[in-house]
mmCIF file of C-alpha atoms in Angstrom:
data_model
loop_
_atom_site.group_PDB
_atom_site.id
_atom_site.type_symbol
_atom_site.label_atom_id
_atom_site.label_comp_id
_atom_site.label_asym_id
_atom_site.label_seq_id
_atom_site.Cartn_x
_atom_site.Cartn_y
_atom_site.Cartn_z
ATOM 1 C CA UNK C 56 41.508 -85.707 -138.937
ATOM 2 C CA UNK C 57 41.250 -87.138 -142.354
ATOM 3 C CA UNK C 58 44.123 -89.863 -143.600
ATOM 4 C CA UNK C 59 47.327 -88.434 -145.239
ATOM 5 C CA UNK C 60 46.638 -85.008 -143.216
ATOM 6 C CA UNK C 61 48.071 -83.467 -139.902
ATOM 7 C CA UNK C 62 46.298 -80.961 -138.175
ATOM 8 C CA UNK C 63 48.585 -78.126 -136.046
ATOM 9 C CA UNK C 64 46.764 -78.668 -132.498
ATOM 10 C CA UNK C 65 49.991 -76.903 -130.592
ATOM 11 C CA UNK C 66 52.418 -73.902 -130.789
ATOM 12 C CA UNK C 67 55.640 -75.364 -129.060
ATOM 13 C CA UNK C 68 58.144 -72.487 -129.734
ATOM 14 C CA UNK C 69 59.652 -70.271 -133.041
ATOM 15 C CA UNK C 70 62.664 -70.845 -134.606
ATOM 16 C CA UNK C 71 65.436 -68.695 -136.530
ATOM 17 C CA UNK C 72 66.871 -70.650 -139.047
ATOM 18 C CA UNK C 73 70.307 -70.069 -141.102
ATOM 19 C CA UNK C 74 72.012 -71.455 -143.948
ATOM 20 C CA UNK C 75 73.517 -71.532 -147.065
ATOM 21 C CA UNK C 76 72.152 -72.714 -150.191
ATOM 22 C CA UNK C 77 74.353 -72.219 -153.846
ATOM 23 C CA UNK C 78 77.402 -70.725 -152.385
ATOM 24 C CA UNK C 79 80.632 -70.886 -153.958
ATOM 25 C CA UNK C 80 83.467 -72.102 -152.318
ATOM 26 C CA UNK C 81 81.344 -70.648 -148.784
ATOM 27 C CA UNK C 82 81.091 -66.994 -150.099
ATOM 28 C CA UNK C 83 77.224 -66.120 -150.733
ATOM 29 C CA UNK C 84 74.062 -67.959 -150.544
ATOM 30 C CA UNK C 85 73.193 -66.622 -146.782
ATOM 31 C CA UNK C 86 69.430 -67.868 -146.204
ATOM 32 C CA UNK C 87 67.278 -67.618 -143.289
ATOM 33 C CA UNK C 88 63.781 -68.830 -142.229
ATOM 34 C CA UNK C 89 61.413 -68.144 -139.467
ATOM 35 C CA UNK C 90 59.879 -71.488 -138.825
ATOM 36 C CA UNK C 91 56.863 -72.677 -135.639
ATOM 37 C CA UNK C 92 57.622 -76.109 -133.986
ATOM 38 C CA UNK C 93 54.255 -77.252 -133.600
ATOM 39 C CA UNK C 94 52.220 -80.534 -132.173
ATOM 40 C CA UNK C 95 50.330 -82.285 -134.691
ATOM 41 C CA UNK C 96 47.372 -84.390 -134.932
ATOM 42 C CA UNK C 97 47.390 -87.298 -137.130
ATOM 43 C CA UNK C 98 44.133 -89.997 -137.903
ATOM 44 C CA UNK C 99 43.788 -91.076 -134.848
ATOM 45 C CA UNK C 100 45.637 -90.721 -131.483
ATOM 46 C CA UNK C 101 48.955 -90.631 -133.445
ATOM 47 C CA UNK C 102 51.149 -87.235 -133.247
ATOM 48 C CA UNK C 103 53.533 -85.462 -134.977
ATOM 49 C CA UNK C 104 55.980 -82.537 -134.881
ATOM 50 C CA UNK C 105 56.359 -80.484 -137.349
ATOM 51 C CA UNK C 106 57.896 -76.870 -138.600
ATOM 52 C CA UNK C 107 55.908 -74.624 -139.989
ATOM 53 C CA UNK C 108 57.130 -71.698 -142.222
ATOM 54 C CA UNK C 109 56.306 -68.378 -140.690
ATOM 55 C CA UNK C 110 54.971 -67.306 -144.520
ATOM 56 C CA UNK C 111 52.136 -71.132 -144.647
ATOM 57 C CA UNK C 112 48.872 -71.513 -142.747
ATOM 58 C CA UNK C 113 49.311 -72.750 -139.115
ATOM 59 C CA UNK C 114 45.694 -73.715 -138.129
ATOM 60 C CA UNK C 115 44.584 -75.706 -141.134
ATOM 61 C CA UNK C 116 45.085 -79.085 -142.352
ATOM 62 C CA UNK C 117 48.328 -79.998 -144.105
ATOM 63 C CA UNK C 118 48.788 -82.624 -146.944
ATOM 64 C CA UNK C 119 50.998 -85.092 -145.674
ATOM 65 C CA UNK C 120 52.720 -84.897 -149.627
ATOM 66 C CA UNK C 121 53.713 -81.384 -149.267
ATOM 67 C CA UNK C 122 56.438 -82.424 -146.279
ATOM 68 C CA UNK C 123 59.886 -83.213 -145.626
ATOM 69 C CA UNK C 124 61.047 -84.875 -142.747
ATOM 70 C CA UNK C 125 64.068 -85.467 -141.060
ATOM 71 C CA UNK C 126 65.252 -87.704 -137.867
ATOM 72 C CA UNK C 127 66.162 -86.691 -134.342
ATOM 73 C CA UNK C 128 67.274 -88.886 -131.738
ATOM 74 C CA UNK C 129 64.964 -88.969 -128.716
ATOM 75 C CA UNK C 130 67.225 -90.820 -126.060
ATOM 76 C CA UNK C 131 69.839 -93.549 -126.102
ATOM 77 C CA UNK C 132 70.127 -94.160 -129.671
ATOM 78 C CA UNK C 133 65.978 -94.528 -129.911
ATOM 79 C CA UNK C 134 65.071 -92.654 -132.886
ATOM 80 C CA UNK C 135 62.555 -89.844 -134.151
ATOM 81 C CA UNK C 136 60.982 -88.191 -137.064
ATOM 82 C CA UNK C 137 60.200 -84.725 -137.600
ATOM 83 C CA UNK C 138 58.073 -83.192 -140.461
ATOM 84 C CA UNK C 139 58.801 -79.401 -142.131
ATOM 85 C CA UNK C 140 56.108 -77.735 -144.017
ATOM 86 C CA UNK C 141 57.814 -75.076 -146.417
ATOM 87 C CA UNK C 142 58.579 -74.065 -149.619
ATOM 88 C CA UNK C 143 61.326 -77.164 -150.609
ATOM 89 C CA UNK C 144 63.223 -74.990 -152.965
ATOM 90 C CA UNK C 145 64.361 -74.074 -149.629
ATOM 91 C CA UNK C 146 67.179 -76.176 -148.826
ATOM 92 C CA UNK C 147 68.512 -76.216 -145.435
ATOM 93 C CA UNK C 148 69.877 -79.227 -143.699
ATOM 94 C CA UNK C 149 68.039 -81.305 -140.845
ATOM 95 C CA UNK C 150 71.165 -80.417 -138.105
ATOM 96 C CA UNK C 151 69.747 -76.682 -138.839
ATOM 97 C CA UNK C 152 66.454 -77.190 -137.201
ATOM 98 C CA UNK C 153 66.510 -77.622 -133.067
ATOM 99 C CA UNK C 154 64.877 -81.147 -132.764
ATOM 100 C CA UNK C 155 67.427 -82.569 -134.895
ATOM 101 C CA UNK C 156 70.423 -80.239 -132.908
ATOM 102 C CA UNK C 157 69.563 -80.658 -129.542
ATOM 103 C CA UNK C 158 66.782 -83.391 -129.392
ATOM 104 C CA UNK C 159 64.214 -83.343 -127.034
ATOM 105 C CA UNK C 160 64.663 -80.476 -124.151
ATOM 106 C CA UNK C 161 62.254 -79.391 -121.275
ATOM 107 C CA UNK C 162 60.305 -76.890 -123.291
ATOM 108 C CA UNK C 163 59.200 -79.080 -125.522
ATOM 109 C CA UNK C 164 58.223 -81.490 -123.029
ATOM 110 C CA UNK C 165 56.414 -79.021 -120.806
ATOM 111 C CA UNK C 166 54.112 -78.284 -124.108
ATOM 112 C CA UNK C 167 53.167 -81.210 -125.161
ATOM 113 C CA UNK C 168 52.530 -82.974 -121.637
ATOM 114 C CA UNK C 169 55.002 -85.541 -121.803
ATOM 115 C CA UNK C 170 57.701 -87.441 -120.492
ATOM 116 C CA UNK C 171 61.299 -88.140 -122.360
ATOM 117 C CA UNK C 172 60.837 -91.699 -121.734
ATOM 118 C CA UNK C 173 56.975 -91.837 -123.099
ATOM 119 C CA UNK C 174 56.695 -94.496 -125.579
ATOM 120 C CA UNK C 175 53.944 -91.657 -127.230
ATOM 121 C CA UNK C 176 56.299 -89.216 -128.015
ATOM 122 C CA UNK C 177 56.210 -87.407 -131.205
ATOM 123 C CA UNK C 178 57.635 -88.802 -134.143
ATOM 124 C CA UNK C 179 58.676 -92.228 -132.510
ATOM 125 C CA UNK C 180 57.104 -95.761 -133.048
ATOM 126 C CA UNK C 181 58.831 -99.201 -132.353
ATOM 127 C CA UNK C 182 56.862 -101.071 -134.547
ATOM 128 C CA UNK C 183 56.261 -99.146 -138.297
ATOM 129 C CA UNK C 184 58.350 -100.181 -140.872
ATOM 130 C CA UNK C 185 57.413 -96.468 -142.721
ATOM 131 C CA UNK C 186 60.532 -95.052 -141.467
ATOM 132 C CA UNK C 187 64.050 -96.417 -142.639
ATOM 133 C CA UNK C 188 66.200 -93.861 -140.373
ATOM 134 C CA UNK C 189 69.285 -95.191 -142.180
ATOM 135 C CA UNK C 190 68.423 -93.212 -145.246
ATOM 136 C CA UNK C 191 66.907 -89.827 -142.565
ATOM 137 C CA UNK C 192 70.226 -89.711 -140.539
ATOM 138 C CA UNK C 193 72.071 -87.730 -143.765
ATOM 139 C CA UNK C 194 71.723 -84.028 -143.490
ATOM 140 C CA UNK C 195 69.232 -83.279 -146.256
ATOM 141 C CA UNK C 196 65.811 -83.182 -145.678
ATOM 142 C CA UNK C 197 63.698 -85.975 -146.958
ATOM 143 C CA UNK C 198 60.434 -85.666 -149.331
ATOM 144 C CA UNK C 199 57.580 -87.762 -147.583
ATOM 145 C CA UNK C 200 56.468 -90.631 -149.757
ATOM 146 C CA UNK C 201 52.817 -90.019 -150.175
#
């Protein structure tokens, strides 16, 4: 896999996602999405999740500079990124998407072979100083500094 690119190796699950975007006062703005969790390849051994919209290409290489990500927590305060591939006039906050909701369940785990207290896990690395999570715990989705 070439630098700066992630290539979709696995299909973990779909997701229906729902929120509002330029309502007034709570009254309009109903969106949804139909999004793919999916594994990730990165250069090298590294791996990544990442949401797909239903609408983009799921088997090809994706640009690293065409995500957002957002942070999940993983277990006991240890902390997680996840990426989402969409259109980003699309604006719907991390707490929407399952990963950041409920974390880490069994599904996930059964699909990409792991264990929840794997130091290989998805998204999680003790020693890069690429991710500040202080500034991916809001609720917004994050561009991804290229």
């Amino acid at each position: 896999v070439p630098e700066d690119r992630l290539l979709p190796t696995i299909r973990i699950r779909r997701e229906h996602i729902e929120w509002k975007q330029g309502s007034i006062l709570g009254v309009g703005g109903d969106c949804s999405q139909d999004y793919t969790l999916v594994l990730a390849q990165e250069q090298g051994h590294k791996k990544e999740f990442v949401y797909i919209q239903k609408s983009y290409p799921h088997e090809s290489l994706i640009n690293m500079c065409d995500l957002q990500c957002g942070s999940y927590e993983i277990t006991n305060g240890q902390m997680g990124v996840f990426f989402v591939y969409h259109d980003k006039s699309q604006k719907p906050s991390q707490n929407r998407f399952g990963l950041k909701a409920n974390g880490i369940d069994n599904q996930i785990l059964k699909a990409i072979n792991e264990d929840i207290g794997s130091r290989s896990l998805p998204g999680y690395t003790v020693q890069s100083s690429l991710w500040h999570f202080n500034g991916l715990r809001t609720n917004y989705l994050h561009d991804y500094k290229c």
